[in-house]
Amino acid sequence: MKRKEIMILLSQTFVLCTCVLLCVIPLSCKLTEEGIRITAGDYAAPVIENLEILDGRTLKMDFSERVKVKSVVVSKMIKNISDSMEHSDTVEASPALLSAGGKNGSIETQTELSEDGLTVTYTLAQECEIGENYELFGVAEDVTGNTITFCIPFVGYNSREPEIIMTELQIKFTGKSGKKEVNRGEYVEFLVLKGGNLGGLELASGMDGETKKYCFPPVDVEAGSVFLVHLRTAGEGCIDERENLNEATAAHSADGILDLWSENTEARFNDSADVILLRNSSGDILDAFMYADEKTLEWKKGAVIFAGQAVAAGIYDGEEISEAVLNKSTTPLKSFTRLDAEALQNAVKAGEQYTYPVKNNKSLWKVETVSPGLLSAGALGTL
């Protein structure tokens, strides 16, 4: 009798375990005359593999499998609303969902599916503003009914991309000098080789990582001009200039030239060694700068990847740390200065031709007294 009870208990356990497994394993059941037959099924949602901005009105999205787009909304991102984490306690949706749903204004968008069903082209009814932030919200479904809901940010396409290079970099910060508050922060000086709009460009550090990159605002710059990007806001006078070029009064700002200020309040750039890249919204590397001190024998973190990208772009000839400018004696009053900056500026003003991106190497740089916006280095060669 006991054996019979054990057999019944084991049978019940087997049936229960089978039911549980059928609930969690991606299989389906079909009832036949012979009994239940287990068949495989596709329960995985399609994956977005790439989003490319083709021009001011066209975006292309690649999927991992054949899909059809169920719905799509393109709208401009509204700060503190589109990215809001607020959830409604009423029947109304949160501000973020209202924005994604087009309630805060949307752009009429048409979709076109490629023959293989893997690529969707989105065509907007109107041109996106250069450098402005937008989001693409939609739902796509594969042939078996699995869906993916997505909300992807993108930046308005820049058809007037300028050509600029870094000519001075200050990597140190000091908050006080004795008892005096000075707030001398990190900055990068740029020379404009070809005029255009800065919207969509990015300045990133291999050691800081992608989350700390600086995104340029949509501001026009002229060929031959100089401007500054300040990577830290500290103290008073850190004003992001647009019309009045004398408005910023903080340390290292310069009168008569454009001063752009990041809202960041923390350290930027590594004190010992780093690779800094300038790139556009498509990921193309436009300029690069590498530095390292004598104690650092190899690149760390993302700097090794950035160094490889600088070589792939044709800016540097080698990605080894020995190719970097020697980081020696830099202080909040000493900066890396490009020695041929003045020659480059004169050549641009004279209408001379050059190859962009411009080549770079450690012999073109020297640590000198900071001179934001002045291009005070001596001339070394031409374009």
Coordinates of C-alpha atoms in Angstrom, one line a residue:
M1 CA 0.0 0.0 0.0
K2 CA 2.8 2.4 0.9
R3 CA 4.5 1.6 -2.5
K4 CA 1.2 2.4 -4.3
E5 CA 1.0 5.8 -2.5
I6 CA 4.5 6.6 -3.4
M7 CA 3.9 5.8 -7.0
I8 CA 0.8 8.1 -7.1
L9 CA 2.8 10.9 -5.4
L10 CA 5.6 10.6 -7.9
S11 CA 3.1 10.6 -10.8
Q12 CA 1.5 13.8 -9.5
T13 CA 4.9 15.4 -9.0
F14 CA 5.9 14.6 -12.6
V15 CA 2.7 16.0 -14.0
L16 CA 3.1 19.2 -11.9
C17 CA 6.7 19.7 -13.0
T18 CA 5.8 19.1 -16.6
C19 CA 3.1 21.8 -16.4
V20 CA 5.5 24.3 -14.8
L21 CA 8.1 23.7 -17.5
L22 CA 5.6 24.1 -20.2
C23 CA 4.8 27.5 -18.8
V24 CA 8.3 28.8 -18.9
I25 CA 9.9 27.0 -21.9
P26 CA 9.2 28.7 -25.3
L27 CA 7.2 25.8 -26.7
S28 CA 3.6 25.4 -27.8
C29 CA 1.3 22.4 -27.6
K30 CA -0.9 20.8 -30.3
L31 CA -3.6 18.4 -29.5
T32 CA -3.6 15.4 -31.8
E33 CA -5.4 12.0 -31.9
E34 CA -2.3 10.5 -30.4
G35 CA -2.2 13.0 -27.6
I36 CA -0.3 16.3 -26.9
R37 CA 2.6 17.1 -29.2
I38 CA 5.0 19.8 -28.2
T39 CA 6.2 22.2 -31.0
A40 CA 8.8 25.0 -31.0
G41 CA 7.7 28.6 -31.4
D42 CA 9.2 32.1 -31.9
Y43 CA 8.6 34.2 -28.8
A44 CA 11.5 36.7 -29.1
A45 CA 10.8 40.3 -30.0
P46 CA 12.7 41.8 -33.0
V47 CA 15.8 43.8 -32.1
I48 CA 16.8 47.2 -33.4
E49 CA 20.3 46.9 -34.8
N50 CA 21.0 50.4 -36.1
L51 CA 19.5 53.9 -36.5
E52 CA 21.0 56.2 -39.1
I53 CA 20.1 59.8 -39.8
L54 CA 20.4 60.2 -43.6
D55 CA 19.4 63.9 -43.8
G56 CA 17.2 66.5 -42.2
R57 CA 14.0 64.6 -43.0
T58 CA 15.0 61.0 -43.3
L59 CA 16.0 58.3 -40.8
K60 CA 16.7 54.6 -41.4
M61 CA 16.2 51.8 -38.9
D62 CA 17.6 48.2 -39.3
F63 CA 15.9 45.3 -37.5
S64 CA 17.2 41.8 -36.7
E65 CA 14.2 40.2 -38.5
R66 CA 11.3 41.0 -40.9
V67 CA 8.9 43.5 -39.3
K68 CA 6.1 45.9 -40.0
V69 CA 5.6 49.2 -38.2
K70 CA 2.4 49.4 -36.3
S71 CA 2.7 53.1 -35.2
V72 CA 5.3 55.9 -35.2
V73 CA 5.5 59.4 -33.7
V74 CA 8.4 61.8 -34.1
S75 CA 8.4 64.8 -31.8
K76 CA 10.8 67.4 -30.4
M77 CA 12.1 66.6 -26.9
I78 CA 11.0 69.0 -24.3
K79 CA 13.4 69.4 -21.4
N80 CA 12.1 68.1 -18.1
I81 CA 9.0 66.8 -19.8
S82 CA 10.1 64.3 -22.5
D83 CA 12.6 62.9 -20.1
S84 CA 10.4 63.1 -17.0
M85 CA 10.2 60.2 -14.7
E86 CA 6.9 61.5 -13.2
H87 CA 4.0 59.0 -13.2
S88 CA 0.4 60.2 -13.1
D89 CA -1.8 59.3 -10.2
T90 CA -4.9 60.0 -12.4
V91 CA -6.2 58.4 -15.6
E92 CA -3.9 60.8 -17.6
A93 CA -0.5 59.6 -18.8
S94 CA 2.8 60.9 -17.5
P95 CA 4.4 63.9 -19.3
A96 CA 7.0 61.5 -20.9
L97 CA 4.3 59.4 -22.4
L98 CA 2.3 62.4 -23.6
S99 CA 5.4 63.6 -25.4
A100 CA 6.1 60.3 -27.0
G101 CA 2.5 60.0 -28.0
G102 CA 2.6 63.3 -29.8
K103 CA 0.4 65.2 -27.4
N104 CA 3.0 67.9 -27.0
G105 CA 3.4 68.3 -30.8
S106 CA 4.5 65.8 -33.4
I107 CA 5.9 65.7 -36.9
E108 CA 3.9 63.8 -39.6
T109 CA 6.0 60.8 -40.6
Q110 CA 5.7 58.3 -43.4
T111 CA 7.3 54.8 -43.3
E112 CA 8.6 52.6 -46.1
L113 CA 9.6 49.0 -45.6
S114 CA 12.5 47.4 -47.6
E115 CA 11.8 44.3 -49.7
D116 CA 13.4 42.0 -47.2
G117 CA 11.4 43.7 -44.3
L118 CA 14.6 44.3 -42.3
T119 CA 14.9 48.1 -42.9
V120 CA 12.3 50.8 -42.2
T121 CA 12.8 54.3 -43.6
Y122 CA 11.1 57.2 -41.8
T123 CA 10.4 60.3 -43.9
L124 CA 9.4 63.4 -42.0
A125 CA 7.0 66.0 -43.4
Q126 CA 9.3 68.8 -42.3
E127 CA 13.0 69.4 -41.8
C128 CA 14.4 68.9 -38.3
E129 CA 16.2 71.9 -36.8
I130 CA 20.0 71.5 -36.7
G131 CA 21.3 70.3 -33.4
E132 CA 17.8 70.1 -31.8
N133 CA 16.9 67.0 -29.8
Y134 CA 14.1 64.8 -31.1
E135 CA 12.7 61.4 -30.2
L136 CA 11.4 58.6 -32.4
F137 CA 8.6 56.6 -30.7
G138 CA 7.1 53.5 -32.3
V139 CA 5.9 49.9 -32.2
A140 CA 7.1 47.2 -34.6
E141 CA 5.8 43.7 -35.0
D142 CA 7.5 40.6 -36.5
V143 CA 5.7 37.9 -38.6
T144 CA 4.7 35.9 -35.6
G145 CA 3.2 38.8 -33.7
N146 CA 6.0 39.6 -31.3
T147 CA 6.3 43.4 -30.8
I148 CA 8.9 45.9 -29.7
T149 CA 8.1 49.3 -28.4
F150 CA 10.9 51.8 -28.8
C151 CA 11.6 55.5 -28.0
I152 CA 15.0 56.6 -29.4
P153 CA 16.5 60.1 -29.1
F154 CA 18.2 61.7 -32.1
V155 CA 19.7 65.0 -33.0
G156 CA 18.5 67.1 -36.0
Y157 CA 20.8 66.5 -39.0
N158 CA 23.5 69.1 -39.6
S159 CA 23.9 69.8 -43.4
R160 CA 26.4 72.6 -42.6
E161 CA 28.9 70.8 -40.5
P162 CA 32.0 73.0 -39.9
E163 CA 35.7 71.8 -39.9
I164 CA 37.3 72.6 -36.6
I165 CA 40.4 71.5 -34.7
M166 CA 41.6 71.7 -31.1
T167 CA 44.4 74.2 -30.6
E168 CA 44.7 74.4 -26.8
L169 CA 43.6 72.2 -23.9
Q170 CA 43.5 72.9 -20.2
I171 CA 43.1 69.7 -18.2
K172 CA 43.6 71.0 -14.7
F173 CA 41.2 72.7 -12.3
T174 CA 41.7 74.8 -9.2
G175 CA 38.9 76.1 -7.0
K176 CA 41.0 78.4 -4.7
S177 CA 44.3 80.2 -4.7
G178 CA 45.1 80.7 -1.1
K179 CA 41.8 82.0 0.4
K180 CA 40.7 83.5 -2.9
E181 CA 38.0 81.7 -5.0
V182 CA 39.4 81.5 -8.6
N183 CA 37.7 78.5 -10.2
R184 CA 40.0 78.0 -13.1
G185 CA 38.5 75.1 -15.0
E186 CA 39.1 72.7 -17.9
Y187 CA 38.6 74.0 -21.4
V188 CA 39.4 73.4 -25.1
E189 CA 40.2 76.1 -27.6
F190 CA 39.1 75.5 -31.2
L191 CA 40.1 77.0 -34.5
V192 CA 37.5 77.0 -37.3
L193 CA 38.9 75.9 -40.6
K194 CA 35.6 75.9 -42.4
G195 CA 32.5 77.7 -41.2
G196 CA 29.2 76.1 -40.4
N197 CA 27.0 75.1 -37.6
L198 CA 28.2 73.2 -34.5
G199 CA 25.0 71.4 -33.8
G200 CA 25.4 67.6 -33.5
L201 CA 29.2 67.7 -32.8
E202 CA 30.5 65.9 -29.7
L203 CA 33.6 66.2 -27.6
A204 CA 34.4 63.0 -25.7
S205 CA 37.2 61.8 -23.4
G206 CA 38.2 58.1 -23.3
M207 CA 38.7 58.2 -19.6
D208 CA 35.5 60.1 -18.8
G209 CA 33.3 57.8 -20.9
E210 CA 30.3 58.4 -23.1
T211 CA 28.0 59.6 -20.4
K212 CA 30.2 62.7 -19.8
K213 CA 30.6 63.8 -23.3
Y214 CA 29.9 67.4 -24.3
C215 CA 27.3 68.0 -27.0
F216 CA 27.8 71.2 -29.0
P217 CA 24.8 73.6 -29.3
P218 CA 23.5 74.7 -32.8
V219 CA 25.7 77.8 -33.1
D220 CA 27.1 79.2 -36.3
V221 CA 30.9 79.8 -36.5
E222 CA 33.0 81.4 -39.2
A223 CA 36.2 80.3 -40.9
G224 CA 39.3 81.6 -39.2
S225 CA 37.6 82.3 -35.9
V226 CA 38.5 80.9 -32.5
F227 CA 36.1 79.8 -29.8
L228 CA 36.3 78.1 -26.3
V229 CA 34.4 75.2 -24.8
H230 CA 34.6 75.2 -21.0
L231 CA 34.0 71.8 -19.5
R232 CA 33.1 72.8 -16.0
T233 CA 30.7 75.4 -14.5
A234 CA 32.0 76.7 -11.2
G235 CA 31.4 80.1 -9.6
E236 CA 29.9 83.1 -11.3
G237 CA 30.3 84.4 -14.8
C238 CA 30.1 80.9 -16.5
I239 CA 27.7 82.1 -19.2
D240 CA 27.0 80.2 -22.4
E241 CA 27.3 83.0 -24.9
R242 CA 25.2 83.5 -28.1
E243 CA 25.1 87.1 -29.1
N244 CA 27.2 89.1 -26.5
L245 CA 30.7 87.7 -26.8
N246 CA 31.8 89.6 -23.7
E247 CA 29.1 88.2 -21.5
A248 CA 31.1 85.4 -19.8
T249 CA 33.4 86.7 -17.0
A250 CA 34.6 83.6 -15.3
A251 CA 38.3 82.5 -15.2
H252 CA 39.7 81.5 -18.6
S253 CA 36.8 83.1 -20.6
A254 CA 37.9 85.5 -23.4
D255 CA 36.4 88.7 -24.5
G256 CA 35.4 89.1 -28.2
I257 CA 35.2 85.4 -28.9
L258 CA 32.5 82.7 -28.4
D259 CA 32.6 81.1 -25.0
L260 CA 30.5 77.9 -24.6
W261 CA 29.9 76.4 -21.2
S262 CA 29.0 72.9 -20.1
E263 CA 26.5 72.5 -17.3
N264 CA 28.9 69.9 -15.8
T265 CA 30.2 70.7 -12.3
E266 CA 32.6 67.8 -11.9
A267 CA 36.1 67.0 -13.0
R268 CA 36.8 66.4 -16.7
F269 CA 39.8 64.8 -18.4
N270 CA 42.3 62.5 -16.7
D271 CA 45.2 64.1 -14.9
S272 CA 47.7 61.5 -16.1
A273 CA 46.7 60.3 -19.6
D274 CA 43.7 60.5 -21.9
V275 CA 42.5 60.5 -25.5
I276 CA 40.1 63.2 -26.5
L277 CA 38.0 63.0 -29.7
L278 CA 35.9 65.4 -31.7
R279 CA 33.2 63.7 -33.7
N280 CA 29.9 64.3 -35.5
S281 CA 26.5 62.7 -34.9
S282 CA 27.4 59.9 -37.4
G283 CA 30.4 58.9 -35.3
D284 CA 33.0 60.2 -37.8
I285 CA 36.2 61.3 -36.0
L286 CA 37.0 65.0 -36.9
D287 CA 39.9 65.7 -34.6
A288 CA 41.9 64.0 -31.8
F289 CA 44.4 64.7 -29.1
M290 CA 46.4 62.2 -27.0
Y291 CA 48.5 63.0 -23.9
A292 CA 50.2 60.9 -21.3
D293 CA 52.7 61.3 -18.5
E294 CA 55.9 59.3 -18.1
K295 CA 54.5 56.9 -15.4
T296 CA 51.5 55.7 -17.6
L297 CA 52.8 53.0 -19.8
E298 CA 49.6 51.9 -21.5
W299 CA 46.1 53.3 -22.2
K300 CA 43.4 52.5 -19.7
K301 CA 39.6 52.3 -19.9
G302 CA 38.1 53.7 -23.1
A303 CA 41.3 55.6 -24.0
V304 CA 42.7 52.5 -25.8
I305 CA 39.5 52.4 -28.1
F306 CA 39.7 56.2 -28.7
A307 CA 43.4 55.9 -29.7
G308 CA 42.5 53.3 -32.3
Q309 CA 39.7 55.4 -33.7
A310 CA 42.1 58.4 -34.0
V311 CA 44.5 56.3 -36.1
A312 CA 41.6 54.8 -38.2
A313 CA 40.5 58.4 -39.0
G314 CA 44.0 59.1 -40.3
I315 CA 44.7 61.8 -37.7
Y316 CA 47.5 59.9 -35.8
D317 CA 49.9 57.4 -37.4
G318 CA 50.1 55.2 -34.3
E319 CA 47.8 54.4 -31.4
E320 CA 50.6 53.5 -28.9
I321 CA 50.9 55.6 -25.8
S322 CA 54.4 56.7 -26.9
E323 CA 52.7 58.7 -29.7
A324 CA 51.0 60.9 -27.1
V325 CA 52.1 64.4 -26.1
L326 CA 54.2 64.3 -22.9
N327 CA 52.0 65.4 -20.0
K328 CA 54.6 67.3 -18.0
S329 CA 54.3 70.4 -15.9
T330 CA 50.7 71.1 -16.7
T331 CA 48.9 73.2 -14.1
P332 CA 45.8 75.3 -13.9
L333 CA 47.9 78.0 -15.5
K334 CA 49.7 75.8 -18.0
S335 CA 48.1 74.1 -21.0
F336 CA 48.7 72.0 -24.0
T337 CA 49.2 74.4 -27.0
R338 CA 49.3 73.5 -30.7
L339 CA 52.4 75.1 -32.1
D340 CA 51.1 75.4 -35.7
A341 CA 47.8 77.0 -34.7
E342 CA 48.6 80.5 -35.9
A343 CA 50.0 79.2 -39.2
L344 CA 46.8 77.2 -39.7
Q345 CA 44.7 80.3 -39.0
N346 CA 46.7 82.5 -41.4
A347 CA 46.4 79.8 -44.1
V348 CA 42.7 79.6 -43.7
K349 CA 42.3 83.3 -44.0
A350 CA 44.5 83.3 -47.1
G351 CA 42.2 80.7 -48.7
E352 CA 44.8 77.9 -48.8
Q353 CA 43.6 74.3 -49.3
Y354 CA 44.1 71.6 -46.7
T355 CA 43.1 68.0 -46.0
Y356 CA 40.6 67.4 -43.3
P357 CA 40.8 65.8 -40.7
V358 CA 44.1 67.5 -40.1
K359 CA 47.1 65.3 -39.2
N360 CA 48.4 65.5 -35.6
N361 CA 51.4 64.2 -33.7
K362 CA 53.2 65.0 -30.4
S363 CA 55.8 67.2 -32.1
L364 CA 53.1 69.8 -32.8
W365 CA 52.4 70.4 -29.1
K366 CA 54.0 72.1 -26.1
V367 CA 53.0 72.9 -22.6
E368 CA 52.8 76.7 -22.3
T369 CA 51.2 79.4 -20.2
V370 CA 47.4 79.4 -20.7
S371 CA 46.2 81.8 -23.4
P372 CA 42.5 81.0 -24.0
G373 CA 41.3 82.5 -27.4
L374 CA 44.6 84.1 -28.3
L375 CA 46.4 81.5 -30.5
S376 CA 49.7 82.8 -29.0
A377 CA 51.9 79.8 -30.1
G378 CA 54.7 80.3 -32.6
A379 CA 54.2 79.3 -36.2
L380 CA 55.3 75.9 -37.3
G381 CA 54.9 75.1 -41.0
T382 CA 51.8 75.5 -43.1
L383 CA 48.9 73.4 -44.2

